[in-house]
Short mmCIF file of C-alpha atoms in Angstrom, two decimals:
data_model
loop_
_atom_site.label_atom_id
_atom_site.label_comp_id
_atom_site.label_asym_id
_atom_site.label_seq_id
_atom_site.Cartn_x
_atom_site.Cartn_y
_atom_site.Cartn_z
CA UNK A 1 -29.63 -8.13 76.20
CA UNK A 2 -26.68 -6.41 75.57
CA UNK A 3 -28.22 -3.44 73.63
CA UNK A 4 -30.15 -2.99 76.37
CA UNK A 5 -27.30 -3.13 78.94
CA UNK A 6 -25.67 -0.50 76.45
CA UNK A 7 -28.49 1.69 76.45
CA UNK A 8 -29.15 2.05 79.95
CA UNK A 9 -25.49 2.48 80.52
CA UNK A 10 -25.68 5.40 78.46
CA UNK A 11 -28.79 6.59 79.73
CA UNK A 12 -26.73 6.87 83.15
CA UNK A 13 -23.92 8.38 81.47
CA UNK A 14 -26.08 11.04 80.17
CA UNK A 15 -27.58 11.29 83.29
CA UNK A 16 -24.24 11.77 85.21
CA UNK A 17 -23.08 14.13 82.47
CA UNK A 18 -25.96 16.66 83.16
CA UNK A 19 -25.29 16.63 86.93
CA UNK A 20 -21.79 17.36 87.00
CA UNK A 21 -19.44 20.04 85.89
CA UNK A 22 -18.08 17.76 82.81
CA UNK A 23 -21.29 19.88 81.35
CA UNK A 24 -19.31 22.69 80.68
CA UNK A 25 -16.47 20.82 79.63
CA UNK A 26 -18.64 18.89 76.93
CA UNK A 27 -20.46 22.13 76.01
CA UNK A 28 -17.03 24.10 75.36
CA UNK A 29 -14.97 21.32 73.70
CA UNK A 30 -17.33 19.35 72.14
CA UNK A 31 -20.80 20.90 71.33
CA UNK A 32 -19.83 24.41 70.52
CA UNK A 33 -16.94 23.49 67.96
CA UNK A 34 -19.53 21.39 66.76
CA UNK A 35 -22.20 23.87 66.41
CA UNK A 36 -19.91 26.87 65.23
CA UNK A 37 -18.55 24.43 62.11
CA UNK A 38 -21.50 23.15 61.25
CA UNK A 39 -22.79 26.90 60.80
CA UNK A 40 -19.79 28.00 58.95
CA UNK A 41 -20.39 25.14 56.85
CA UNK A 42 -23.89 25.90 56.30
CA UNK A 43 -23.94 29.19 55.72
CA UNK A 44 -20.83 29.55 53.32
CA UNK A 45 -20.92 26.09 52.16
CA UNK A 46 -24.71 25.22 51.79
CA UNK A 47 -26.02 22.27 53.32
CA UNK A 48 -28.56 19.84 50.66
CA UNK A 49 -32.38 21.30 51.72
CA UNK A 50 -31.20 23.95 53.94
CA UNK A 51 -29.43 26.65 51.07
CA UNK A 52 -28.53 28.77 54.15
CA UNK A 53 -25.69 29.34 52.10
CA UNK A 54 -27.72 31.87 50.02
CA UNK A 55 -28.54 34.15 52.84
CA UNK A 56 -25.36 35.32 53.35
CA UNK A 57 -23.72 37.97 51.37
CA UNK A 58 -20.32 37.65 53.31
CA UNK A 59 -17.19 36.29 51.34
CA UNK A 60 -14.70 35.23 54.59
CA UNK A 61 -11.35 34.22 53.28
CA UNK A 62 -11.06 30.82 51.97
CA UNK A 63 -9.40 29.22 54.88
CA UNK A 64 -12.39 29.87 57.08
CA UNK A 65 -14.67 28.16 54.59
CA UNK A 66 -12.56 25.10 53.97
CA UNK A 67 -10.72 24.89 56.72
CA UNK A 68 -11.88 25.54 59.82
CA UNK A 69 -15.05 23.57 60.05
CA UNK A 70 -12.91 20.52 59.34
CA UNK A 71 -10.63 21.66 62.37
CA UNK A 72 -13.04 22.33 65.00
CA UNK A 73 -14.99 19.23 63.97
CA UNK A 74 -11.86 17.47 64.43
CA UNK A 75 -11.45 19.00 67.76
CA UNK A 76 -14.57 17.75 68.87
CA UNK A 77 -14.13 14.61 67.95
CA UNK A 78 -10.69 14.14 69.80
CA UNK A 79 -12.53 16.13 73.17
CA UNK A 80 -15.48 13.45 72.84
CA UNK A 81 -12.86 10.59 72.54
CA UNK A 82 -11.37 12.00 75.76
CA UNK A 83 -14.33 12.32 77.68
CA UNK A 84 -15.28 8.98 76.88
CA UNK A 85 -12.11 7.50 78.41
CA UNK A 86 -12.26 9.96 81.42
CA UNK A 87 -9.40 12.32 80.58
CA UNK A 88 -7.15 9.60 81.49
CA UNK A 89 -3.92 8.78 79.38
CA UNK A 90 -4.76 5.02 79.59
CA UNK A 91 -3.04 2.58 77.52
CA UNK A 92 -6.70 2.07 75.31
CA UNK A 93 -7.23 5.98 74.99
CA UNK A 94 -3.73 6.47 74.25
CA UNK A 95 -4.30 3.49 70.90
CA UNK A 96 -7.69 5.13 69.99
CA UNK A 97 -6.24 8.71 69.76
CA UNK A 98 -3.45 7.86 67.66
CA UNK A 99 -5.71 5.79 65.64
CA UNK A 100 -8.05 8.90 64.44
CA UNK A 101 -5.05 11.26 64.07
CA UNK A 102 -3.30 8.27 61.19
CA UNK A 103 -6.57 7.79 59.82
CA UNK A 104 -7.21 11.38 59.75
CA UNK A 105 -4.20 12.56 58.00
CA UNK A 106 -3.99 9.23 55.91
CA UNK A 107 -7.47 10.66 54.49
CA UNK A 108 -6.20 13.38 53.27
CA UNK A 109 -3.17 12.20 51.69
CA UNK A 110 -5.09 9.21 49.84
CA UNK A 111 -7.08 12.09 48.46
CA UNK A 112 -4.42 13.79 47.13
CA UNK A 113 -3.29 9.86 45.72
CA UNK A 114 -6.78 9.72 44.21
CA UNK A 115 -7.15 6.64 46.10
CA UNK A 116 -10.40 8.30 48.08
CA UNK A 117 -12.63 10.99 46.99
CA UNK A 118 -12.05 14.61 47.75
CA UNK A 119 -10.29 17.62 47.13
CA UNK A 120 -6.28 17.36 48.82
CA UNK A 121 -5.39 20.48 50.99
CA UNK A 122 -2.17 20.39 52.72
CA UNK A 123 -4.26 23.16 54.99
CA UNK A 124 -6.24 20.71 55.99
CA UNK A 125 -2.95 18.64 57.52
CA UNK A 126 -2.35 21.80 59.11
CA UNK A 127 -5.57 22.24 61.13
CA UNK A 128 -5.89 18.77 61.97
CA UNK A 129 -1.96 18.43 63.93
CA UNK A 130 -3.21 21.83 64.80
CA UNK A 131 -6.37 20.75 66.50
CA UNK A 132 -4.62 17.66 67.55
CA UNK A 133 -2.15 19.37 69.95
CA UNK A 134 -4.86 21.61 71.20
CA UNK A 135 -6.62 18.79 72.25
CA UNK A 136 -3.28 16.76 73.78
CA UNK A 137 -3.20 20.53 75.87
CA UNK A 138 -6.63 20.14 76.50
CA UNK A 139 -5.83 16.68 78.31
CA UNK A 140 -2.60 17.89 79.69
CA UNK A 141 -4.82 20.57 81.76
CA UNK A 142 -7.19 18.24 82.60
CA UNK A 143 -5.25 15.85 84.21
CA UNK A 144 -2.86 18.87 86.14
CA UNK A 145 -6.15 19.80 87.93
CA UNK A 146 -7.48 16.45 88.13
CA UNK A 147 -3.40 16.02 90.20
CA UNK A 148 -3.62 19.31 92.26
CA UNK A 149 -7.49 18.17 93.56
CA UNK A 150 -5.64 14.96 94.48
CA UNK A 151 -2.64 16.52 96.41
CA UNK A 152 -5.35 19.47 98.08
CA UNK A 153 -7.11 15.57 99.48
CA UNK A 154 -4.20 14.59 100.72
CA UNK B 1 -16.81 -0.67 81.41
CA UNK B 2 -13.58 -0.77 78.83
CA UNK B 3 -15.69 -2.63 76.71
CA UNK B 4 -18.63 0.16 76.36
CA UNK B 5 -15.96 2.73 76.21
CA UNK B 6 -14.55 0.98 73.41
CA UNK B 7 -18.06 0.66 71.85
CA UNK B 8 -18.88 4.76 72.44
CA UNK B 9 -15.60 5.54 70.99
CA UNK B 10 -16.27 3.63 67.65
CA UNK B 11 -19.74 5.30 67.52
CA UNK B 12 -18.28 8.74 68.13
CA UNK B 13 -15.86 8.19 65.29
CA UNK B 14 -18.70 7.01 63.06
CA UNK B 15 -20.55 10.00 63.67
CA UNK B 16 -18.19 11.87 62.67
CA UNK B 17 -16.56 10.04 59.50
CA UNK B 18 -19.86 10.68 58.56
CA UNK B 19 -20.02 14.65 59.28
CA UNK B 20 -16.21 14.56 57.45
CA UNK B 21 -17.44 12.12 54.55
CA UNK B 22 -20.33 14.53 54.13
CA UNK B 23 -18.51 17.94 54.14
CA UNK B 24 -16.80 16.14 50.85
CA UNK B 25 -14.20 18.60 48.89
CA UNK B 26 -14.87 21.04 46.44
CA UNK B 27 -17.22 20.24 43.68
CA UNK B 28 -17.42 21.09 40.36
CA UNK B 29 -20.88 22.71 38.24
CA UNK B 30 -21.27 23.52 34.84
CA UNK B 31 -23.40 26.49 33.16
CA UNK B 32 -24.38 25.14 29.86
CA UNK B 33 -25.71 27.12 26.93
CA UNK B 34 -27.51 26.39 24.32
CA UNK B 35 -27.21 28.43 21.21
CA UNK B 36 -30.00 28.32 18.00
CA UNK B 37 -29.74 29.84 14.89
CA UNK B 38 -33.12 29.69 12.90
CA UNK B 39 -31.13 28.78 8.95
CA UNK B 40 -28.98 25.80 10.39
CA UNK B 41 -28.31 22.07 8.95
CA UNK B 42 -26.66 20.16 11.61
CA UNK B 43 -24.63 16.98 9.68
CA UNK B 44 -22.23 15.06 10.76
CA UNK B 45 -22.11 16.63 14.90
CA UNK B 46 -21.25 19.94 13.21
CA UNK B 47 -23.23 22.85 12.50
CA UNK B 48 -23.21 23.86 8.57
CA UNK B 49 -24.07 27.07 6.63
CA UNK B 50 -24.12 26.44 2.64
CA UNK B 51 -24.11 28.18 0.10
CA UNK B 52 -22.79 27.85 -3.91
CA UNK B 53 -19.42 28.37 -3.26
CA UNK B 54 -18.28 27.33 0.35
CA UNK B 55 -19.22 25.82 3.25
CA UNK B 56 -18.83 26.89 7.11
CA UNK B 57 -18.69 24.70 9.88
CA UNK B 58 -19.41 25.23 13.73
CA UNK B 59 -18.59 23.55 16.48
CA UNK B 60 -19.33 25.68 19.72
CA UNK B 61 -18.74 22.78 22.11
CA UNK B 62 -15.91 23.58 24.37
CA UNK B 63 -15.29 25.70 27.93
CA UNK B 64 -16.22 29.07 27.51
CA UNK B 65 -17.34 27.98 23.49
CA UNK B 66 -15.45 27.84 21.08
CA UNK B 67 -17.06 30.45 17.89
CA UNK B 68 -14.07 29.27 15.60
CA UNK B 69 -14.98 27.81 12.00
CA UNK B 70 -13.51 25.52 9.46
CA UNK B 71 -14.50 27.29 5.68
CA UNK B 72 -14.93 24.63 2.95
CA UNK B 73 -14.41 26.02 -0.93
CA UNK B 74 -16.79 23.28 -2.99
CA UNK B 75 -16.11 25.15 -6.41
CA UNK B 76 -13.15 24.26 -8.45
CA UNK B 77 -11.42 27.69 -8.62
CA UNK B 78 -9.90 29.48 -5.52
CA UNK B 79 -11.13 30.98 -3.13
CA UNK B 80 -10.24 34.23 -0.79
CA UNK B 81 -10.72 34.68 2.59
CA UNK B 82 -10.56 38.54 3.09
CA UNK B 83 -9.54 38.28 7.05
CA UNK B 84 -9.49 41.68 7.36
CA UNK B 85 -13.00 42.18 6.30
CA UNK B 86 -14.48 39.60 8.89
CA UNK B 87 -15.86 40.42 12.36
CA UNK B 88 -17.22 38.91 15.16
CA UNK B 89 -20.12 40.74 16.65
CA UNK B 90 -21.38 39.49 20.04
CA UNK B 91 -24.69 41.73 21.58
CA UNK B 92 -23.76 44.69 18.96
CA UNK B 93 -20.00 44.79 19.80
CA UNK B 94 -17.50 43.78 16.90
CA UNK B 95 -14.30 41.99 16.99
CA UNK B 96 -11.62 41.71 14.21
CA UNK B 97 -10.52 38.32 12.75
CA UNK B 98 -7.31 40.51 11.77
CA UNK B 99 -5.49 41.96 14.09
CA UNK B 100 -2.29 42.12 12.10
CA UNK B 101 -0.51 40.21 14.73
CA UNK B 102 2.96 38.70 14.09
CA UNK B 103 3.28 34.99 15.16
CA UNK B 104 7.04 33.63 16.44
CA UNK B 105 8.11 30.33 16.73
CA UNK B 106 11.12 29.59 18.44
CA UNK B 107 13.40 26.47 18.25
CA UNK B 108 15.67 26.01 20.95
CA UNK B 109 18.94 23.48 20.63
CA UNK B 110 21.37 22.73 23.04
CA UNK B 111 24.74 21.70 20.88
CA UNK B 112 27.98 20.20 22.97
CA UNK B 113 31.39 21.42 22.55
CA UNK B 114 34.30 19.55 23.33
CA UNK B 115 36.54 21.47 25.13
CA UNK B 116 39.33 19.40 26.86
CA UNK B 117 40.44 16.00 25.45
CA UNK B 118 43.63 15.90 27.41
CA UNK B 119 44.42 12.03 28.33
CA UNK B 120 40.96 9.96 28.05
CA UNK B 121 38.76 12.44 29.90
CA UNK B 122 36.83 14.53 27.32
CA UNK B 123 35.03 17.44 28.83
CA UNK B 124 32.10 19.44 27.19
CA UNK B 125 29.84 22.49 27.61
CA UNK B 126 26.42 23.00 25.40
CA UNK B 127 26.17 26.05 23.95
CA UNK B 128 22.23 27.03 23.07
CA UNK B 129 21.00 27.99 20.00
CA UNK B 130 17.87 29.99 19.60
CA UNK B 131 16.37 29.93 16.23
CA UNK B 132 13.43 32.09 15.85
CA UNK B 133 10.90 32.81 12.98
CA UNK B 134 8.24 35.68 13.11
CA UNK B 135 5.10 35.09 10.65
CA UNK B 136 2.98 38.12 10.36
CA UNK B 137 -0.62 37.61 10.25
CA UNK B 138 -2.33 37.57 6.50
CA UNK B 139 -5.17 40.08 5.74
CA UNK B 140 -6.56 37.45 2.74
CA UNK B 141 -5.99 33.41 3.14
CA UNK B 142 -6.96 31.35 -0.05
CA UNK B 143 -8.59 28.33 0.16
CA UNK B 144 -7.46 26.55 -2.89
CA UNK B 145 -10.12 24.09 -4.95
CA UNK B 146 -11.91 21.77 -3.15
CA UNK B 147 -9.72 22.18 0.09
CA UNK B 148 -10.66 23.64 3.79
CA UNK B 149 -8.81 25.92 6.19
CA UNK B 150 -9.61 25.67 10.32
CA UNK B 151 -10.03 30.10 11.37
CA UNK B 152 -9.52 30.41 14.93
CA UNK B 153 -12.77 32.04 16.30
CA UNK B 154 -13.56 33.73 19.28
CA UNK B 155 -13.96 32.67 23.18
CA UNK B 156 -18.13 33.54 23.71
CA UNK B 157 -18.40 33.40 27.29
CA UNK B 158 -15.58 34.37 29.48
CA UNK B 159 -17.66 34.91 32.89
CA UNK B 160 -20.70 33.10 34.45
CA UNK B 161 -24.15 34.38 33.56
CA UNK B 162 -25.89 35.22 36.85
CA UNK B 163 -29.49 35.74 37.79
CA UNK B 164 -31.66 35.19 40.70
CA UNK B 165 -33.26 32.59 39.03
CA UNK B 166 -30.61 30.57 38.25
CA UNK B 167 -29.12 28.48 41.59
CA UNK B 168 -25.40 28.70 40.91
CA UNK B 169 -25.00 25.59 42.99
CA UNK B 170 -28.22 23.41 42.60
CA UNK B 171 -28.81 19.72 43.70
CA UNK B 172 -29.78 17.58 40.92
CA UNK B 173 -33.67 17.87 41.92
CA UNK B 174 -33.10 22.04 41.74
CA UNK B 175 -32.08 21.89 38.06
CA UNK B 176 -34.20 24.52 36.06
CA UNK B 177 -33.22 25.92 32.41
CA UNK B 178 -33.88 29.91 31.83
CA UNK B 179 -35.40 29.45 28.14
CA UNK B 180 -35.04 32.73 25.88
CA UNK B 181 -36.21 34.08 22.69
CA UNK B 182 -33.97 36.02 20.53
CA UNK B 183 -35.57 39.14 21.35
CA UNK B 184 -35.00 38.84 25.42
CA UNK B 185 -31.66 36.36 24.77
CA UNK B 186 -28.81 37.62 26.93
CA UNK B 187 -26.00 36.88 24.31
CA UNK B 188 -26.89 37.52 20.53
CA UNK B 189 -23.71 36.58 18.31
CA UNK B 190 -22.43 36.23 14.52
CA UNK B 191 -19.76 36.07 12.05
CA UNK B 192 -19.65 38.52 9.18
CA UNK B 193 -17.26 36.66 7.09
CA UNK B 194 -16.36 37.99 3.37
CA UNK B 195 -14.69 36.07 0.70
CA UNK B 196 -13.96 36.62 -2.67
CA UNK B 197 -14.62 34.24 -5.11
CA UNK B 198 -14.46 34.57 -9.25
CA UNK B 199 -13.08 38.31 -8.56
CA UNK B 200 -16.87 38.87 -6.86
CA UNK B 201 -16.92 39.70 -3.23
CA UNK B 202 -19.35 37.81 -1.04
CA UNK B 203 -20.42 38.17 2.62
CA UNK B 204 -22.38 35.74 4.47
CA UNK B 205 -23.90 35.78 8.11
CA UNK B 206 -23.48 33.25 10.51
CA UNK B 207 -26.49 34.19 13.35
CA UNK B 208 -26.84 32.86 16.66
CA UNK B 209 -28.53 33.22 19.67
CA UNK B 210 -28.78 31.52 23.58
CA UNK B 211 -31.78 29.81 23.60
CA UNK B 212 -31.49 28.41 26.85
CA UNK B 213 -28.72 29.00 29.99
CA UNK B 214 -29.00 25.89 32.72
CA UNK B 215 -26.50 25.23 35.58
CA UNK B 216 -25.46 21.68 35.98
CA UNK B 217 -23.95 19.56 39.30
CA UNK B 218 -20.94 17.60 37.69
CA UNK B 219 -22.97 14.29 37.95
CA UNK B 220 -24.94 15.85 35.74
CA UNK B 221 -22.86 16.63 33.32
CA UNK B 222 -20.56 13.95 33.06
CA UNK B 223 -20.76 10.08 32.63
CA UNK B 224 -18.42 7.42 33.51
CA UNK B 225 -17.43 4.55 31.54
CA UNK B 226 -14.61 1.88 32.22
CA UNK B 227 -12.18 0.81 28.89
CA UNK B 228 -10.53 -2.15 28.78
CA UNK B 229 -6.96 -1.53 28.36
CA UNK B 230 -5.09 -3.30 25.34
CA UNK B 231 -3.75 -6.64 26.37
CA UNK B 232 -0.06 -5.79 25.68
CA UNK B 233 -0.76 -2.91 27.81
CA UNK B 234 -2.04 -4.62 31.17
CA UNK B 235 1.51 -5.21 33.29
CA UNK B 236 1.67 -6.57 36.87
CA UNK B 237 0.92 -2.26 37.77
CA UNK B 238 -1.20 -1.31 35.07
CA UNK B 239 -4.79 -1.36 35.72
CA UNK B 240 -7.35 -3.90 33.81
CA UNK B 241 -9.95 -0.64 33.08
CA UNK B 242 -9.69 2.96 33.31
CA UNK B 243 -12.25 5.13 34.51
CA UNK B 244 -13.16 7.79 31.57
CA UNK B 245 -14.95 10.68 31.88
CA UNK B 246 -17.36 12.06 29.04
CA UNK B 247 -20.02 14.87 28.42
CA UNK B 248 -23.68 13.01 28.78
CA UNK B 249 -25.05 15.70 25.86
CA UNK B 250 -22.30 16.84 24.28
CA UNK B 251 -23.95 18.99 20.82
CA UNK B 252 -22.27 21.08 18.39
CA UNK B 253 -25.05 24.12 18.96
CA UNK B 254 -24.01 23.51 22.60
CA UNK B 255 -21.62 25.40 24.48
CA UNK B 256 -20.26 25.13 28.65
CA UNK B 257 -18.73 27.29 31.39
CA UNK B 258 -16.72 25.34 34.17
CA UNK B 259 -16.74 26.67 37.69
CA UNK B 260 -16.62 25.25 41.18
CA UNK B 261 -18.07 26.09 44.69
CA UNK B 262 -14.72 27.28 45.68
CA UNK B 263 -14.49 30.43 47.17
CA UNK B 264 -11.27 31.40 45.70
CA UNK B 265 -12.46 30.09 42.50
CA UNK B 266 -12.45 33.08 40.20
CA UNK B 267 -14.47 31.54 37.46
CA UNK B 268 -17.54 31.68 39.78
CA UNK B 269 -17.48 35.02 40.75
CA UNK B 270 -18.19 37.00 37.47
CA UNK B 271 -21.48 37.88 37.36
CA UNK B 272 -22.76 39.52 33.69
CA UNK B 273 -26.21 39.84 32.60
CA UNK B 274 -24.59 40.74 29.00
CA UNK B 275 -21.19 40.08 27.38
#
C-alpha cells in the first residue's frame, strides 16, 4: 500500500515536473552535469562494455579526468537534494545537505586512512566544497527570486 | 509529504553512492612477459645454465625484470670473472657489465662538543663528520672454490609494449596473451659472459626470448591472504591478521611491468614495439 502511495506520488511529481519551468532548472543543474561527467568519464576513463575510452585520442589534463566528473556529479546530487525539498532552507533540507557534504568529504579522507577503498586526492576535497558552495549559490538565487515574486504579489 | 521527501532524498543519494562507488580510484594493471630459452633447467624457482666449471642462475621476476645473475664456480680451483669482457645484448644492441664506474660510500657522524661548562649548565654543538670511501669498479672478480658471487644485471623492459591487439586496460573477461616465436619475438636478449678458468678463457651464452606479452587487471595478478600475527605481537591496537598481497604466478622465466590507468602516470604512456 505504501509503495503504491509512493509511486503514484512520484508519478505526479514527474508529472508536475514536466509542466512547469522547474524543467529547465532540473535539466541545467541536475541532468546536464550528469550527462557531461558521465561522458568525460566514459570517454577518458572507459566504462566496463562500453570502451568508449578507446575512441578518443585526446589526453585533457589530469584534473579533468579525475576530477571533474566527481564534481559535477556532486553538483547534481546536491541540485536534486534541493529540488526535492523545494528550494527551501527547511530545518530537514538543511540536516540532509550537511549530511552528504560530511559523508562526502569523510569518503575521501577514509581513503586516504585506507579505511575505504580508493585512490585519496586532496583535489577531490577541492571540487566537492567547490561544488558545494555553487550549489548553496544555486539555492541562495533561488530563493531571492522565489522573495521578489512574493513582494511583486503583494 | 516530509516523509516521501525524506524517502526521495535517500534514493537520490543511493543513486549516486552508487555512480561515486563505481567511478572507484585509479587502478592498477600489469604487462607480464614471459621469457623462454630453448637449453634451460629450471631447479629450485631459478633458472640454471651448467656447464663443467660454473653455474649461472636467473631470476627475471621483478618490475621491469630483473636480467641480473648469481655465477656458481663448482670446480675446486678459482675462478675469473672477466667483467670487462661480458655484455648484455638485448634485440642486437650491447651493453657493458663494466663500465669502470667508481662506487662511494659515505658515513656521516654527528660528534658533540662541549663548549661551556660554566656553573652546572653544560652547553654543546655537534660538529659532522663525513667519512667517505670511493671503490672503483673491477674489470675481473674471482669467484674462489666452491663459492658464488650475485652480478647486478640489467633492467629488460623500461616502457610498456604497445599494440593494437593488446587492451592496455582490459576487464578480466578481455584478457588475451600475444604468443611469439623467436623469429617474430619483440625482445630477443642474452648474456655473453667470459670467465677464465685453469688459465683457459671460456664464454658461455645465456639466450632468451618473449614468448608471450599479456596485460593483467591487478585482481589478476595478485592474491590476498590474511597472517595471523604472533601472539606477543597482537596489543589492544594491533590487528589479529594482516592482509598480504602476493603474485598468483610468480616464475623465474617470468618477468612484469607495473602501470596504472592514470593519466599522469608516465609508466603507461611509453609505447615501443622494440627495446
Amino acid at each position: 500500500m505504501l509503495l503504491k502511495v509512493f509511486i503514484f506520488e512520484l508519478h505526479l511529481n514527474i508529472l508536475n515536473l514536466m509542466n512547469s519551468k522547474s524543467f529547465l532548472k532540473v535539466s541545467v543543474h541536475i541532468i546536464l552535469p550528469l550527462i557531461i561527467g558521465t561522458l568525460i568519464y566514459a570517454f577518458f576513463r572507459g566504462i566496463p562494455l562500453i570502451n568508449m575510452h578507446r575512441w578518443s585520442d585526446l589526453n585533457p589534463p589530469h584534473f579533468i579526468i579525475y576530477n571533474l566528473p566527481d564534481a559535477l556529479w556532486f553538483y547534481a546530487l546536491l541540485s536534486s537534494v534541493m529540488f526535492i525539498w523545494e528550494y527551501k532552507t527547511s530545518k530537514n533540507f538543511i540536516r540532509w545537505f550537511v549530511l552528504i557534504v560530511l559523508l562526502c568529504l569523510l569518503s575521501e579522507l577514509f581513503q586516504q586512512l585506507k579505511l575505504i577503498p580508493g585512490t585519496f586526492d586532496y583535489k577531490d576535497l577541492i571540487v566537492y566544497v567547490i561544488a558545494a558552495l555553487l550549489s548553496l549559490l544555486q539555492l541562495s538565487k533561488s530563493n531571492n527570486n522565489y522573495y521578489s515574486k512574493q513582494k511583486i504579489t503583494l | 509529504m516530509k516523509k516521501s521527501k525524506n524517502l526521495y532524498t535517500v534514493l537520490i543519494i543511493i543513486l549516486f553512492s552508487g555512480l561515486f562507488a563505481g567511478s572507484g580510484g585509479v587502478k592498477n594493471y600489469y604487462q607480464v612477459y614471459n621469457a623462454v630459452n630453448e637449453n634451460v633447467n629450471v631447479v629450485d624457482n631459478n633458472i640454471v645454465f651448467e656447464d663443467n666449471y660454473c653455474k649461472i642462475v636467473y631470476n627475471l621476476f621483478a618490475d621491469g625484470g630483473d636480467f641480473g645473475f648469481t655465477i656458481y664456480n663448482k670446480t675446486t680451483r678459482d675462478i675469473v670473472l672477466n667483467v670487462d669482457k661480458s655484455y648484455f645484448v638485448i634485440n642486437g644492441l650491447v651493453y657493458d657489465y663494466y663500465q669502470n664506474r667508481v662506487f662511494s660510500t659515505t658515513n656521516t657522524s654527528k660528534i658533540p662538543v662541549q663548549v661551556n661548562s660554566s656553573g652546572t649548565k653544560k652547553t654543546y654543538i655537534t660538529t659532522t663528520s663525513v667519512n667517505s670511501v670511493d671503490t672503483p669498479e673491477q674489470a675481473s672478480l674471482t669467484i674462489p672454490a666452491n663459492t658464488h658471487r650475485n652480478i647486478n644485471g640489467y633492467q629488460l623492459v623500461s616502457r610498456l609494449y604497445s599494440t593494437c591487439d593488446l587492451l592496455k586496460y582490459p576487464k578480466p573477461s578481455e584478457v588475451k596473451a600475444l604468443t611469439f616465436t623467436k623469429a617474430n619475438s619483440p625482445f630477443v636478449f642474452y648474456n655473453i659472459i667470459n670467465y677464465t678458468v685453469d688459465g683457459v678463457s671460456r664464454t658461455v651464452e645465456n639466450n632468451f626470448y618473449i614468448s608471450q606479452i599479456t596485460n593483467l587487471p591487478e585482481k589478476m595478478m595478485l592474491t590476498k591472504f590474511k597472517t595471523t600475527n604472533c601472539p606477543d605481537e597482537t596489543g589492544p591496537f594491533s590487528p589479529k591478521s594482516i592482509d598480504i598481497y602476493v603474485f598468483k604466478d610468480a616464475s623465474p622465466n617470468s618477468f612484469f611491468y607495473k602501470y596504472t590507468n592514470s593519466a599522469t602516470d608516465p609508466r603507461n604512456t611509453g609505447i615501443s614495439n622494440k627495446h
